[in-house]
GROMACS .gro file of C-alpha atoms in nm:
model
  161
    1MET     CA    1   5.155   2.834  -0.679
    2SER     CA    2   5.326   2.489  -0.735
    3ARG     CA    3   5.057   2.374  -0.948
    4SER     CA    4   5.066   2.664  -1.167
    5LEU     CA    5   5.452   2.671  -1.211
    6PRO     CA    6   5.441   2.349  -1.441
    7ALA     CA    7   5.145   2.511  -1.630
    8VAL     CA    8   5.360   2.825  -1.696
    9ALA     CA    9   5.673   2.628  -1.791
   10ALA     CA   10   5.463   2.428  -2.045
   11LEU     CA   11   5.348   2.750  -2.194
   12LEU     CA   12   5.701   2.893  -2.209
   13ALA     CA   13   5.820   2.584  -2.380
   14LEU     CA   14   5.556   2.648  -2.645
   15ILE     CA   15   5.708   2.979  -2.727
   16PRO     CA   16   6.013   2.940  -2.977
   17ALA     CA   17   6.350   2.985  -2.860
   18ALA     CA   18   6.469   3.341  -2.884
   19GLY     CA   19   6.754   3.216  -3.130
   20HIS     CA   20   6.498   3.068  -3.352
   21ALA     CA   21   6.223   3.346  -3.324
   22SER     CA   22   6.477   3.615  -3.430
   23GLU     CA   23   6.565   3.431  -3.736
   24ALA     CA   24   6.242   3.304  -3.840
   25ARG     CA   25   6.116   3.664  -3.785
   26GLY     CA   26   6.377   3.828  -4.006
   27LYS     CA   27   6.194   4.109  -4.212
   28LEU     CA   28   5.847   4.073  -4.324
   29ALA     CA   29   5.774   4.249  -4.637
   30PRO     CA   30   5.517   4.397  -4.627
   31PRO     CA   31   5.329   4.371  -4.274
   32ALA     CA   32   5.012   4.154  -4.326
   33ALA     CA   33   4.801   4.410  -4.164
   34ASN     CA   34   4.816   4.767  -4.012
   35GLY     CA   35   4.802   4.780  -3.640
   36CYS     CA   36   4.905   4.429  -3.580
   37VAL     CA   37   5.187   4.311  -3.354
   38GLU     CA   38   5.391   3.964  -3.424
   39VAL     CA   39   5.319   3.753  -3.135
   40SER     CA   40   5.550   3.431  -3.231
   41GLY     CA   41   5.716   3.323  -3.537
   42THR     CA   42   5.823   2.975  -3.625
   43ALA     CA   43   6.047   2.826  -3.897
   44LEU     CA   44   5.890   2.521  -4.071
   45THR     CA   45   6.153   2.246  -4.112
   46GLY     CA   46   6.163   1.940  -4.337
   47MET     CA   47   6.059   2.107  -4.637
   48ALA     CA   48   6.259   2.095  -4.958
   49GLY     CA   49   6.310   2.415  -5.195
   50PRO     CA   50   6.253   2.749  -5.034
   51THR     CA   51   6.237   2.816  -4.693
   52TYR     CA   52   5.918   2.850  -4.521
   53SER     CA   53   5.800   2.998  -4.200
   54ALA     CA   54   5.464   3.104  -4.004
   55ALA     CA   55   5.398   3.413  -3.805
   56GLU     CA   56   5.127   3.467  -3.560
   57LEU     CA   57   4.977   3.832  -3.547
   58LYS     CA   58   4.783   3.980  -3.295
   59CYS     CA   59   4.518   4.240  -3.451
   60GLY     CA   60   4.285   4.357  -3.181
   61THR     CA   61   4.111   4.074  -3.075
   62LYS     CA   62   4.167   3.864  -3.371
   63LEU     CA   63   4.480   3.649  -3.487
   64LEU     CA   64   4.624   3.620  -3.803
   65LEU     CA   65   4.831   3.324  -3.902
   66VAL     CA   66   5.049   3.423  -4.184
   67LEU     CA   67   5.260   3.173  -4.423
   68GLN     CA   68   5.562   3.323  -4.532
   69ARG     CA   69   5.843   3.220  -4.779
   70GLN     CA   70   6.211   3.323  -4.792
   71THR     CA   71   6.248   3.571  -5.076
   72GLY     CA   72   6.615   3.703  -4.995
   73ARG     CA   73   6.853   3.818  -4.722
   74ASN     CA   74   6.938   4.152  -4.547
   75GLY     CA   75   7.284   4.084  -4.424
   76ASN     CA   76   7.247   3.791  -4.187
   77LEU     CA   77   6.848   3.824  -4.160
   78PRO     CA   78   6.617   3.637  -4.391
   79VAL     CA   79   6.344   3.884  -4.584
   80TRP     CA   80   6.028   3.719  -4.573
   81SER     CA   81   5.711   3.768  -4.830
   82ALA     CA   82   5.358   3.690  -4.704
   83ILE     CA   83   5.209   3.429  -4.922
   84ASP     CA   84   4.891   3.311  -4.740
   85GLN     CA   85   4.694   3.403  -4.429
   86VAL     CA   86   4.416   3.302  -4.196
   87THR     CA   87   4.213   3.506  -3.962
   88ILE     CA   88   4.161   3.335  -3.646
   89ALA     CA   89   3.880   3.427  -3.392
   90LYS     CA   90   3.931   3.276  -3.035
   91PRO     CA   91   3.603   3.107  -2.908
   92SER     CA   92   3.751   3.187  -2.553
   93PRO     CA   93   4.054   3.367  -2.379
   94ARG     CA   94   4.202   3.024  -2.306
   95HIS     CA   95   4.213   2.917  -2.657
   96GLU     CA   96   4.558   2.954  -2.818
   97LEU     CA   97   4.727   2.876  -3.152
   98LEU     CA   98   4.928   2.526  -3.085
   99GLN     CA   99   5.247   2.524  -3.285
  100PRO     CA  100   5.346   2.241  -3.558
  101GLY     CA  101   5.634   2.137  -3.301
  102TYR     CA  102   5.378   2.014  -3.090
  103CYS     CA  103   5.079   1.920  -3.298
  104SER     CA  104   5.034   1.624  -3.560
  105SER     CA  105   4.736   1.490  -3.796
  106THR     CA  106   4.701   1.128  -3.872
  107ARG     CA  107   4.532   1.247  -4.179
  108PHE     CA  108   4.848   1.463  -4.292
  109PRO     CA  109   5.142   1.303  -4.117
  110GLU     CA  110   5.409   1.453  -4.335
  111ASP     CA  111   5.270   1.829  -4.310
  112SER     CA  112   5.320   2.105  -4.040
  113VAL     CA  113   4.973   2.136  -3.856
  114PHE     CA  114   4.857   2.453  -3.640
  115ALA     CA  115   4.556   2.410  -3.448
  116LEU     CA  116   4.344   2.630  -3.209
  117GLY     CA  117   4.263   2.469  -2.890
  118ARG     CA  118   4.381   2.447  -2.530
  119MET     CA  119   4.660   2.281  -2.366
  120VAL     CA  120   4.570   2.090  -2.029
  121GLU     CA  121   4.796   1.927  -1.759
  122GLN     CA  122   4.740   1.558  -1.743
  123PRO     CA  123   4.809   1.338  -1.424
  124ASP     CA  124   5.141   1.237  -1.534
  125GLY     CA  125   5.257   1.605  -1.592
  126SER     CA  126   5.240   1.607  -1.959
  127TYR     CA  127   5.011   1.841  -2.155
  128ARG     CA  128   4.766   1.751  -2.419
  129SER     CA  129   4.531   1.954  -2.647
  130GLU     CA  130   4.157   1.980  -2.558
  131ASN     CA  131   3.863   2.148  -2.728
  132VAL     CA  132   4.050   2.184  -3.039
  133VAL     CA  133   3.788   2.369  -3.261
  134LYS     CA  134   3.984   2.449  -3.585
  135ALA     CA  135   4.324   2.312  -3.758
  136TRP     CA  136   4.531   2.400  -4.057
  137ARG     CA  137   4.803   2.235  -4.256
  138VAL     CA  138   5.069   2.404  -4.452
  139ASP     CA  139   5.005   2.321  -4.796
  140ILE     CA  140   5.380   2.396  -4.976
  141LYS     CA  141   5.250   2.248  -5.313
  142ARG     CA  142   4.993   2.519  -5.345
  143GLN     CA  143   5.162   2.754  -5.103
  144ARG     CA  144   4.871   2.823  -4.859
  145LEU     CA  145   4.723   2.740  -4.512
  146ALA     CA  146   4.434   2.474  -4.580
  147ALA     CA  147   4.188   2.400  -4.316
  148ILE     CA  148   4.178   2.037  -4.217
  149PRO     CA  149   3.941   1.830  -3.990
  150VAL     CA  150   4.010   1.834  -3.611
  151ASP     CA  151   3.970   1.453  -3.577
  152GLY     CA  152   4.288   1.271  -3.577
  153LEU     CA  153   4.453   1.581  -3.436
  154LEU     CA  154   4.678   1.581  -3.134
  155CYS     CA  155   4.891   1.848  -2.978
  156ALA     CA  156   5.120   1.713  -2.683
  157LEU     CA  157   5.396   1.809  -2.468
  158ASP     CA  158   5.575   1.581  -2.243
  159PRO     CA  159   5.725   1.637  -1.913
  160ALA     CA  160   6.078   1.613  -2.036
  161ASP     CA  161   6.026   1.851  -2.342
   0.00000   0.00000   0.00000
């Protein structure tokens, strides 16, 4: 039990805070696919111009990564329009979509990067990505999700995070 507690804590840390999640979710117009459930949402920071976010949707056994742009407001909540999406097939149940807050690429150091891999606890209590099989960067200029090579990509979570 004591060995699994840090793993659970690390995985919970990967989930956006409730305040950020509700603001990032706002209202998606229209839903990316019928029968899909939103698993997580994250605001993409550090970008000039319109506000962008990404949502992870579970559609049966597949995942969708949806890039969204804020197109208005409904009261205090932003209204999001889907501008691009990628369908993700997980190679194993242990693979997960790793968020830009924890991932970086030496090839695209300025871009938000998502990866499909596993977070594994290290001897020092930190977590590092392993078995990363796919990765995407947010290409704001072209307003799309672009596949990138996984070499030079690292997702990490320090024990203090």
